[in-house]
XYZ file of C-alpha atoms in Angstrom:
723
model
C -0.187 -0.263 0.611
C 2.840 2.736 1.062
C 4.224 1.693 -2.504
C 1.765 2.270 -4.437
C 1.397 4.871 -2.075
C 4.764 7.000 -3.583
C 3.707 5.614 -7.418
C 6.266 2.609 -6.608
C 5.204 -0.112 -8.930
C 7.451 -2.363 -6.367
C 9.363 -3.442 -2.889
C 12.190 -4.785 -4.058
C 11.991 -1.226 -6.680
C 12.019 0.322 -3.822
C 15.015 -0.869 -1.414
C 16.922 -0.358 -5.392
C 16.422 2.757 -5.864
C 17.029 3.607 -2.067
C 20.605 2.074 -2.362
C 21.450 3.341 -5.577
C 21.249 7.116 -3.863
C 24.340 6.084 -1.805
C 26.001 3.363 -3.713
C 29.418 2.267 -3.692
C 31.483 -0.303 -4.737
C 31.573 -1.639 -1.358
C 27.795 -1.685 -1.447
C 27.446 -3.316 -4.068
C 29.128 -6.261 -3.327
C 27.313 -6.584 -0.063
C 23.680 -6.198 -1.696
C 25.091 -8.375 -3.959
C 25.641 -10.574 -1.112
C 22.775 -10.479 1.629
C 20.033 -11.790 -0.576
C 18.055 -13.362 2.490
C 14.287 -11.707 2.202
C 12.437 -10.185 4.596
C 9.534 -11.854 6.376
C 6.996 -10.110 5.813
C 6.454 -8.212 9.484
C 9.895 -7.172 8.575
C 9.254 -5.907 5.340
C 6.698 -3.394 6.164
C 8.307 -2.400 8.982
C 11.466 -1.433 7.061
C 9.403 0.383 4.330
C 8.237 2.346 6.950
C 11.748 2.890 8.511
C 13.439 4.384 5.205
C 10.400 6.232 4.103
C 10.356 8.145 7.862
C 6.560 8.027 7.531
C 5.245 7.327 10.669
C 8.295 8.965 13.332
C 6.878 7.883 17.017
C 4.171 5.001 15.748
C 4.334 1.452 17.378
C 4.256 -1.054 15.718
C 3.661 -4.467 17.288
C 4.478 -8.075 16.820
C 3.705 -11.830 19.229
C 7.068 -13.483 20.154
C 5.701 -16.871 18.502
C 5.808 -14.908 15.738
C 9.422 -13.628 15.204
C 11.838 -15.586 13.802
C 9.817 -18.279 11.988
C 11.696 -17.879 8.899
C 15.611 -16.793 7.265
C 15.006 -13.176 8.387
C 17.306 -11.175 8.574
C 15.793 -7.718 10.156
C 14.427 -10.458 12.719
C 17.821 -11.561 13.004
C 18.481 -7.719 14.377
C 15.303 -8.615 17.305
C 16.359 -12.351 18.376
C 19.034 -10.937 20.549
C 17.050 -8.997 22.019
C 14.308 -11.527 22.986
C 15.536 -13.552 26.640
C 16.594 -17.218 25.715
C 13.788 -18.636 27.265
C 10.797 -16.780 25.296
C 12.893 -18.252 21.950
C 12.328 -22.061 23.768
C 8.687 -22.582 24.885
C 8.386 -26.136 24.163
C 11.294 -26.940 26.415
C 11.208 -24.060 28.424
C 7.057 -24.416 29.359
C 7.348 -20.514 28.991
C 3.601 -18.813 28.239
C 4.641 -17.014 25.339
C 1.314 -16.510 23.731
C 0.057 -12.639 23.677
C 4.035 -11.600 24.379
C 4.382 -8.233 22.477
C 7.088 -7.146 20.413
C 6.770 -3.092 20.191
C 8.464 -1.319 17.751
C 8.957 2.485 17.742
C 10.588 4.136 15.557
C 12.132 6.950 15.276
C 14.882 9.499 13.086
C 17.148 6.647 12.045
C 16.826 3.934 14.607
C 13.629 1.792 16.574
C 12.902 1.292 19.473
C 12.270 -2.076 21.306
C 10.376 -2.656 23.423
C 8.387 -6.568 25.282
C 5.857 -5.588 26.867
C 6.448 -2.485 28.145
C 10.239 -3.553 29.128
C 12.680 -1.898 26.550
C 14.671 -4.596 24.864
C 16.935 -1.962 22.737
C 17.804 -0.513 19.905
C 18.097 -1.215 16.051
C 19.875 1.873 14.341
C 21.508 1.854 11.310
C 26.360 0.928 11.782
C 28.264 3.748 12.263
C 32.093 2.952 10.318
C 33.530 3.082 14.408
C 30.411 0.244 14.242
C 31.769 -2.226 11.611
C 35.181 -2.252 12.812
C 35.053 -3.412 16.307
C 34.879 -7.136 17.156
C 31.308 -8.663 18.075
C 30.381 -11.187 20.908
C 27.782 -14.221 20.303
C 25.169 -15.623 23.022
C 27.783 -17.576 24.478
C 31.026 -15.638 24.941
C 31.877 -14.943 28.577
C 31.937 -11.321 29.916
C 35.292 -9.300 29.052
C 37.051 -8.984 32.637
C 40.012 -7.325 30.824
C 37.260 -4.478 30.015
C 36.214 -3.882 33.586
C 39.774 -4.069 34.253
C 40.517 -1.363 32.434
C 37.394 1.042 33.753
C 38.502 0.453 37.540
C 42.259 1.515 36.819
C 40.586 4.452 34.843
C 38.747 5.632 37.037
C 41.160 5.050 39.781
C 44.015 6.838 38.398
C 41.962 9.253 36.299
C 38.707 10.749 38.668
C 40.992 12.152 41.918
C 39.013 12.650 44.693
C 35.881 12.215 43.202
C 36.012 8.635 43.599
C 39.014 8.291 45.373
C 38.881 9.850 47.990
C 42.171 9.431 50.585
C 40.500 11.687 53.606
C 37.389 11.462 54.143
C 35.870 14.378 55.119
C 33.839 12.813 58.039
C 35.269 10.889 60.456
C 32.696 8.200 59.641
C 34.150 6.442 56.848
C 37.217 8.210 57.905
C 39.081 4.607 59.283
C 38.648 1.253 58.524
C 36.052 -1.453 60.366
C 36.752 -4.637 61.026
C 35.010 -6.972 58.755
C 34.284 -10.393 57.721
C 35.190 -11.151 53.846
C 34.837 -14.488 51.536
C 38.458 -15.051 50.370
C 37.511 -16.298 46.430
C 40.516 -17.862 46.422
C 40.886 -19.579 49.632
C 36.945 -19.979 49.181
C 36.878 -19.375 53.225
C 35.715 -16.656 55.062
C 38.973 -13.965 57.171
C 38.530 -11.781 59.205
C 39.694 -8.473 57.558
C 38.597 -4.722 57.761
C 37.733 -2.201 54.997
C 40.704 -1.004 54.350
C 40.772 -3.780 52.465
C 40.475 -3.727 48.699
C 37.130 -5.944 48.702
C 34.213 -5.719 45.968
C 30.794 -5.227 47.492
C 28.262 -7.684 46.345
C 24.077 -6.305 45.939
C 21.664 -8.627 45.223
C 18.073 -9.438 45.585
C 18.123 -12.372 48.129
C 14.158 -13.062 47.633
C 12.143 -15.786 49.897
C 14.612 -18.578 48.957
C 16.113 -20.344 51.719
C 20.291 -20.510 51.227
C 23.500 -20.867 53.112
C 24.094 -18.083 55.942
C 26.817 -17.593 58.408
C 25.847 -18.178 61.947
C 26.930 -19.130 65.571
C 26.537 -23.400 64.548
C 28.769 -22.247 61.153
C 30.502 -19.666 62.164
C 33.725 -21.687 62.961
C 33.572 -24.023 59.964
C 32.664 -21.229 57.742
C 36.499 -20.634 57.907
C 38.260 -23.621 56.838
C 39.910 -23.970 53.627
C 37.444 -24.825 51.063
C 34.379 -24.426 53.396
C 32.642 -22.487 50.750
C 33.418 -24.274 47.360
C 31.320 -23.734 44.055
C 30.139 -27.834 44.615
C 28.283 -27.181 47.660
C 23.710 -27.216 46.522
C 23.328 -24.754 49.713
C 25.088 -21.223 47.540
C 23.523 -19.859 45.784
C 24.735 -19.291 41.986
C 24.176 -15.591 42.662
C 27.295 -16.252 45.227
C 29.355 -18.743 43.099
C 29.588 -16.750 40.226
C 30.366 -13.207 42.247
C 33.137 -15.419 43.873
C 34.118 -16.902 40.414
C 34.125 -12.891 38.896
C 36.088 -11.640 41.632
C 38.307 -14.133 40.787
C 38.885 -13.286 37.423
C 39.619 -9.594 37.714
C 42.656 -10.482 39.853
C 41.074 -9.253 43.479
C 40.555 -11.649 46.324
C 37.880 -10.368 48.912
C 34.552 -10.499 48.413
C 31.276 -9.250 50.404
C 28.407 -10.293 50.859
C 25.070 -10.005 53.426
C 24.265 -13.531 53.608
C 27.754 -14.527 54.468
C 29.565 -11.404 56.098
C 26.982 -10.670 58.413
C 26.384 -13.212 61.540
C 22.545 -13.733 61.006
C 21.594 -14.891 64.359
C 24.232 -12.045 66.772
C 23.124 -8.834 68.282
C 26.561 -7.113 66.529
C 23.951 -7.755 63.208
C 22.307 -4.228 64.581
C 25.401 -2.862 64.469
C 26.521 -3.893 60.486
C 23.390 -3.042 59.311
C 23.655 0.409 60.538
C 27.266 0.599 59.316
C 26.799 -0.362 55.263
C 26.979 2.934 53.709
C 30.673 2.762 55.726
C 30.465 -0.822 54.063
C 29.249 0.351 50.481
C 31.515 3.302 50.194
C 35.248 1.562 51.194
C 34.588 -1.392 48.836
C 36.557 -1.303 45.295
C 32.696 -1.221 43.739
C 29.086 -2.263 44.137
C 28.978 -5.823 42.552
C 25.225 -5.334 40.837
C 22.862 -8.712 39.590
C 20.187 -6.213 37.813
C 18.118 -9.281 36.595
C 18.188 -11.395 39.466
C 14.971 -12.024 41.236
C 16.578 -14.199 44.167
C 19.807 -15.243 45.541
C 20.147 -18.289 42.868
C 19.771 -16.653 39.725
C 23.112 -17.175 38.114
C 25.286 -13.291 36.791
C 24.621 -13.878 33.614
C 27.989 -13.595 31.222
C 29.671 -15.764 33.606
C 27.473 -19.426 31.691
C 27.191 -20.079 28.453
C 23.532 -18.295 26.641
C 23.587 -17.018 30.142
C 23.920 -12.879 28.214
C 22.041 -12.065 24.696
C 24.613 -10.940 21.998
C 25.799 -7.733 21.982
C 25.692 -5.596 18.518
C 24.918 -8.165 16.036
C 25.108 -6.446 12.508
C 23.191 -7.722 9.033
C 23.580 -5.514 5.936
C 20.529 -5.212 3.891
C 20.145 -4.034 0.270
C 23.243 -1.760 -0.004
C 22.543 -0.839 4.434
C 23.687 -1.890 7.747
C 22.058 -2.098 10.650
C 23.555 -2.742 14.203
C 21.742 -4.329 17.214
C 22.282 -3.015 20.963
C 21.631 -3.423 24.184
C 19.409 -0.353 26.428
C 20.808 2.184 28.411
C 21.204 1.372 32.075
C 18.419 3.392 32.932
C 16.286 1.583 31.273
C 17.724 -1.885 32.494
C 17.311 -0.407 35.469
C 13.972 0.997 35.132
C 12.455 -2.506 34.320
C 14.284 -4.982 36.795
C 13.330 -6.297 40.189
C 16.619 -5.114 42.011
C 15.217 -1.785 41.403
C 12.304 -2.369 43.429
C 14.142 -3.359 46.358
C 14.593 -1.419 49.469
C 17.818 -2.798 50.654
C 19.442 -1.860 47.103
C 19.117 1.828 46.404
C 21.444 2.358 49.619
C 23.614 -0.255 48.721
C 23.936 1.481 45.266
C 23.937 5.305 45.957
C 26.451 4.401 48.659
C 29.370 2.741 46.969
C 32.037 4.934 44.798
C 31.462 2.479 41.589
C 29.348 -0.257 40.896
C 29.535 -2.848 37.672
C 26.281 -3.861 36.237
C 25.813 -7.848 35.504
C 22.165 -8.084 33.278
C 21.519 -10.391 30.209
C 21.006 -7.463 28.083
C 24.538 -6.365 28.650
C 27.727 -5.334 31.470
C 27.621 -1.968 32.709
C 29.831 0.618 34.367
C 29.262 3.785 36.446
C 31.623 5.496 39.533
C 30.804 9.226 40.561
C 31.641 10.970 37.148
C 31.194 8.936 34.323
C 28.911 5.265 32.911
C 31.251 2.486 30.389
C 28.880 0.156 28.893
C 30.612 -2.216 26.652
C 29.135 -0.977 23.175
C 31.028 2.629 23.954
C 34.753 0.757 25.101
C 36.295 2.089 26.902
C 34.792 5.245 26.443
C 32.765 6.072 28.885
C 30.267 9.341 29.220
C 29.799 12.287 32.094
C 27.120 11.694 34.253
C 24.428 13.988 34.911
C 24.305 16.295 37.619
C 20.887 15.779 40.241
C 20.637 15.433 43.652
C 21.524 11.760 44.079
C 25.292 13.711 42.623
C 25.255 16.307 45.203
C 24.401 12.601 47.868
C 27.735 12.277 46.571
C 29.165 15.151 47.756
C 27.787 14.881 50.823
C 28.936 12.005 51.609
C 32.314 11.707 50.199
C 33.398 16.187 50.841
C 31.665 16.556 53.886
C 30.042 19.586 52.050
C 26.282 20.327 51.358
C 25.963 21.493 48.019
C 24.819 25.126 48.047
C 22.279 26.142 45.762
C 23.550 29.510 45.045
C 27.343 29.199 45.547
C 29.424 25.693 44.413
C 29.602 23.559 46.758
C 29.404 24.684 50.938
C 32.914 24.345 53.548
C 30.615 24.063 56.148
C 30.941 20.909 57.350
C 29.265 22.230 61.373
C 25.831 21.233 62.225
C 23.881 24.299 60.918
C 20.370 25.157 59.416
C 22.251 26.490 56.734
C 23.664 23.259 55.764
C 20.197 21.335 56.474
C 17.951 24.131 53.769
C 20.482 23.189 51.842
C 20.178 18.716 51.907
C 16.910 18.983 52.545
C 15.814 18.724 49.484
C 18.360 15.826 48.411
C 16.976 13.591 51.417
C 13.524 14.460 50.246
C 14.101 12.759 46.419
C 16.107 9.946 48.758
C 12.511 9.733 51.128
C 10.392 9.503 47.763
C 12.990 6.591 45.932
C 12.864 4.438 48.300
C 8.671 4.434 50.398
C 8.003 3.484 46.377
C 9.758 0.326 47.360
C 9.092 -3.335 48.647
C 10.533 -4.887 51.591
C 10.423 -8.982 53.048
C 10.246 -7.751 56.468
C 8.703 -4.363 57.316
C 10.938 -3.988 60.239
C 14.022 -3.460 57.741
C 12.303 0.533 56.930
C 14.952 1.993 59.133
C 18.097 0.420 58.780
C 17.726 -0.235 55.083
C 17.574 3.637 54.667
C 19.845 3.798 57.730
C 22.929 4.456 55.379
C 21.557 7.510 54.087
C 20.998 9.129 58.166
C 23.994 8.302 58.809
C 24.985 10.502 55.944
C 22.824 13.734 56.703
C 23.184 13.186 60.744
C 26.862 13.497 60.283
C 27.319 15.851 57.856
C 24.128 18.447 58.844
C 24.195 17.782 61.851
C 21.038 16.368 64.204
C 19.794 13.149 64.442
C 16.936 10.722 63.029
C 14.447 9.447 65.140
C 12.093 7.496 62.857
C 13.225 7.921 59.638
C 12.950 11.714 60.530
C 15.539 14.175 60.379
C 14.893 15.895 64.190
C 17.133 18.588 62.991
C 14.810 19.399 60.028
C 11.682 18.146 61.529
C 9.494 20.817 61.387
C 10.313 20.842 57.079
C 10.505 17.111 57.524
C 6.869 16.356 58.551
C 5.724 17.724 56.219
C 5.605 14.517 53.917
C 2.423 13.458 51.921
C 1.230 10.418 50.294
C 1.320 10.022 46.436
C -1.213 6.397 47.017
C -3.315 5.678 49.206
C -1.269 4.131 52.864
C -1.756 1.441 54.805
C -0.468 1.561 58.656
C 2.914 -0.790 58.800
C 3.406 -2.957 61.149
C 6.002 -4.734 63.016
C 6.458 -8.713 62.716
C 5.553 -8.322 66.680
C 2.512 -6.725 65.366
C 2.931 -3.382 66.607
C 3.163 0.013 64.284
C 5.251 2.398 63.302
C 3.968 6.197 64.087
C 1.779 6.998 62.148
C 3.740 11.094 61.959
C 6.239 9.612 60.148
C 6.751 8.184 56.313
C 8.042 4.917 58.105
C 4.339 4.390 59.653
C 3.207 3.480 56.452
C 3.757 1.531 53.604
C 3.687 3.221 50.475
C 4.941 5.940 47.404
C 4.920 9.333 50.112
C 7.119 12.923 49.151
C 7.342 15.906 49.483
C 6.493 18.410 47.007
C 6.017 21.676 49.440
C 8.484 22.731 52.145
C 11.319 24.543 50.964
C 10.923 26.689 47.862
C 14.035 25.870 46.980
C 13.763 23.071 45.863
C 11.416 24.173 42.914
C 13.026 27.574 42.330
C 16.801 28.776 43.146
C 16.164 32.458 42.995
C 14.044 32.209 45.520
C 13.790 32.778 49.156
C 11.642 31.719 52.269
C 11.960 31.884 55.959
C 10.241 28.695 57.532
C 10.013 29.111 61.358
C 8.312 25.980 63.449
C 4.732 27.044 65.163
C 5.938 23.792 67.570
C 6.565 23.840 71.092
C 8.823 21.796 73.926
C 9.469 19.573 71.205
C 10.087 15.950 72.883
C 10.153 12.401 71.106
C 9.943 9.530 73.098
C 11.147 6.128 72.082
C 9.645 2.854 72.364
C 13.442 1.308 71.124
C 16.062 3.986 72.145
C 17.919 1.439 69.562
C 15.993 2.691 66.658
C 17.086 5.767 66.546
C 20.667 6.815 64.865
C 21.923 8.980 67.812
C 24.244 8.686 70.841
C 23.095 9.067 74.462
C 24.183 7.088 77.191
C 21.559 7.624 79.368
C 17.960 8.411 78.138
C 16.186 8.454 80.934
C 18.013 11.361 81.729
C 20.295 12.976 79.206
C 17.804 15.379 75.990
C 19.821 15.934 72.895
C 18.987 19.539 71.991
C 18.886 19.679 68.105
C 18.037 22.316 65.620
C 14.051 22.247 64.168
C 13.731 25.001 62.562
C 14.846 26.135 58.956
C 15.371 29.669 57.354
C 16.689 29.331 54.155
C 18.101 33.512 54.439
C 19.592 32.828 57.529
C 18.478 35.791 59.528
C 15.748 34.339 61.315
C 18.281 31.528 62.768
C 16.603 30.845 66.274
C 15.974 26.918 67.116
C 13.861 25.407 68.721
C 15.046 22.453 70.667
C 13.873 18.116 70.968
C 14.050 16.743 74.154
C 14.839 12.595 72.639
C 14.114 9.939 75.904
C 12.922 6.565 76.405
C 9.467 6.204 76.693
C 9.879 4.597 79.924
C 11.076 8.270 81.322
C 7.421 8.786 81.308
C 5.517 6.724 83.663
C 2.337 8.660 81.198
C 3.124 6.333 78.585
C 3.444 3.020 79.926
C -0.110 1.626 79.280
C -0.133 2.713 75.778
C 0.384 0.950 72.673
C 4.435 0.640 71.440
C 4.646 2.825 69.816
C 6.950 6.131 69.413
C 5.404 9.392 70.679
C 5.987 12.658 69.150
C 4.624 15.479 71.932
C 4.643 19.296 71.487
C 2.328 22.729 72.274
C 1.431 24.345 68.946
C -1.843 26.417 68.117
C -4.807 23.982 67.063
C -8.156 25.288 64.886
C -11.118 22.135 63.996
C -11.683 21.062 60.989
C -15.798 22.528 61.435
C -13.948 25.623 61.414
C -13.464 25.780 57.311
C -16.176 24.000 54.847
C -13.659 21.035 53.230
C -15.009 19.221 50.016
C -13.002 17.115 47.745
C -10.469 19.015 45.514
C -11.070 17.426 41.458
C -9.165 19.332 39.267
C -7.369 22.141 38.861
C -4.478 21.792 36.091
C -1.192 20.547 38.753
C -4.437 17.778 40.452
C -1.753 14.584 38.857
C 1.097 16.067 40.842
C -1.212 16.531 44.355
C -2.501 14.126 45.118
C -5.421 12.939 48.015
C -7.094 16.286 47.957
C -9.332 17.959 49.528
C -9.896 21.978 49.423
C -10.570 24.570 52.453
C -12.082 27.395 51.947
C -13.363 30.437 54.459
C -16.540 29.694 56.002
C -17.690 33.199 55.704
C -16.379 34.772 52.520
C -16.882 31.224 50.800
C -13.487 32.031 49.333
C -10.542 29.236 48.838
C -7.479 29.218 51.904
C -6.094 25.688 51.583
C -5.625 22.780 51.011
C -4.922 19.480 52.068
C -2.586 16.819 50.543
C -2.571 12.970 51.181
C -6.098 12.298 52.791
C -7.015 8.633 52.297
C -10.149 8.283 50.915
C -11.966 6.957 54.305
C -11.029 10.125 56.279
C -11.525 12.245 53.414
C -16.161 11.779 53.518
C -15.626 11.309 57.537
C -13.734 15.038 57.412
C -16.581 16.844 54.666
C -19.021 15.614 56.769
C -17.862 17.100 59.797
C -16.608 14.922 61.749
C -15.716 16.422 65.578
C -12.679 14.284 65.432
C -9.816 15.856 63.486
C -7.899 18.851 64.244
C -6.061 21.264 62.494
C -2.225 21.432 63.669
C -0.068 24.506 62.605
C 4.010 22.498 62.053
C 5.591 25.934 60.480
C 5.115 29.144 59.157
C 6.593 30.044 55.718
C 7.082 33.310 53.800
C 7.557 33.465 50.389
C 8.972 35.441 47.769
C 9.525 34.651 44.567
C 12.271 36.440 42.183
C 11.238 34.249 38.871
C 7.350 32.990 37.385
C 6.840 30.316 39.908
C 6.504 26.305 39.580
C 6.034 25.132 43.507
C 2.975 22.943 43.029
C 1.381 24.093 46.741
C 1.083 27.628 44.737
C -0.397 26.620 42.045
C -2.650 25.137 43.336
C -3.929 27.656 45.563
C -3.871 29.834 42.359
C -0.881 31.700 43.289
C 1.458 32.651 40.097
C 2.562 35.968 40.743
C 5.492 36.347 41.046
C 8.067 39.589 43.130
C 6.054 39.569 45.889
C 5.738 37.493 49.631
C 3.139 35.080 50.542
C 2.163 33.571 53.691
C 1.448 30.260 54.195
C 0.891 28.072 57.892
C 2.126 24.797 56.381
C -0.351 21.949 59.326
C -0.952 18.900 59.113
C -3.718 16.928 59.632
C -4.924 14.519 62.872
C -7.527 11.671 64.773
C -7.979 11.226 67.584
C -7.627 7.826 68.531
C -9.851 7.677 72.267
C -8.416 3.467 72.891
C -5.117 4.321 72.617
C -5.643 8.691 74.503
C -3.026 10.058 71.719
C -3.421 12.207 68.188
C -3.077 9.519 64.785
C -1.726 12.032 61.390
C -4.253 11.902 58.459
C -2.477 14.266 56.027
C -0.328 17.539 55.849
C -1.302 20.899 53.988
C -1.421 24.349 53.647
C -3.508 27.125 54.217
C -2.966 30.629 54.117
C -1.170 32.693 57.366
C -3.765 35.475 57.588
C -7.572 33.328 57.307
C -5.539 31.078 60.021
C -4.563 33.858 62.387
C -7.384 36.316 61.949
C -11.350 34.556 60.379
C -10.592 31.012 63.052
C -10.478 30.852 66.038
C -6.939 29.261 67.008
C -6.027 28.044 70.342
C -2.115 26.321 71.885
C -3.012 22.763 73.366
C -0.115 20.052 73.758
C -0.529 17.476 71.194
C 0.517 13.903 71.577
C 1.179 11.965 68.842
C 1.569 8.779 68.105
């Protein structure tokens, strides 16, 4: 149909005329050599690709129809499809209904399988044709790994090779148990040794772990030999890879942390040190459990790298997807523990069936690029590495800050980084809910030392007035520990599901804007049910009080910090008969929800970025004066009906001056689009009284115009207990 539309008599005529446009002697010879016909599907696809008529259009094909003929274009798609899907009868894998989708763009075709990126087919360059090709049976190129590591160690300076860490936490080596991959046993070492740290998805399968009974045996030569059936495939392959690249020691949590020892909690709390001091993190991207092997160490465990075909004088090449695409489609990126393991490492070697990738603090390499790497894009997570390695907080206005002293200035710049980490982490899953604090503790430790203060229930006490203002992105459920107790409702760790921070410090949204954020809470006290869960060092929690800053002032002119007292719950007799949960007690201004007209909000232009919203209007003027965010549907109905058990608590007051047109979601929701003016907003949390427990539970958070909060409605100051 396309041929007739353009007055071309046949498919062969079109290909012949297209080739003639750029014909050379070599192209003619190549065309004569490769006369394999295209299948019906690929003929139409290639025709559209040549004519560039359908850029962005998606062309679909069923997996079971791929490669049924000797089609050269099918042969480029086949390497991007997992082997087991191409052998359904032998493997017992269902392929009916599995779709290959090809999206045509300029000079390339993007391939995906059921929505998951699988690579790109594009026109080959001269450099592509000079590189040696890899077939599916070849093992990984260990010399390439060594060259990447050597280049990073000798060319990237302090960005990747800090020898004198600014943070005390990283300055001195710690004792470690390591796997000796030559003698195949556990040895006692330290983090100053050269070792590789394995990062993988543990999964639910049983496997060999170190415990009291076998700890001595595992320290004998050959105790970890590869013929042991209880050693999972990923551990066997990791030991083999470390040995092949010329290194000796491997750290893996299952074997290097004694699982039934009280020291396990100490080791979990210093995961940041373990991964930061390692040569690199070896990341098993594709594995869904520990028995998934590392691709490239066994026959046919990887897909071909860059196969080449010749079609009518044109040379096409198929290459793997980017590292970001590989990660986005992996189970690895859905697990809670793996986030800090990857981000806390100076370097990462990613092993995938699609290929091998190497990433450090400055660059990214892939097998398709050989020794040539490309510069990493700068983002909030790169700034976290600046804090971790240099002990300095990146400044929005002056490049990189130089102060390591705990100040509100440090936290005002670090808070956007913390917020992004919380958003990434909360969207991930954990096998054991009790791990929610430990799996984030590496990040907490870095922020606590570089910016000051402590971490309680995942929140920085030095920025409590802002860190309390998280909101849920979807309906959430309460997180319960394995012992049946609940985590505090006032922290994001108390809920299962993704959360975000879309307001608080406007520096997240506009660098040339200024804000003053004052805590409205007084006499703050946190009573810990389990004092060991906080990243604080107190000799006597019964008597000693930790004084930390709780206010954030971005322009530093109103730096009047509040104090937070952190105590054990046993220090307060009145709390002993309450449920075992961390209690936050403070005094603040409170307003009844019945003082406002509250209703469901169904539509402003930014509704997608501000989920689960309730509109707040003044009862007198009927004008909109604020919003609640992240309120679950069941509670929303009660609030709109005027249920008196809900109250509005003032957390902080924010004065903002915009020097450019703002993209601040909260002000957009309030339909404030002007700039060069001052806006005065009260940040609040919505709470619900739990009569059985005699404390309030957090329901959501929101913003109300300060003038309305102070002048239109009646507020009163009282003591709030949040559990």
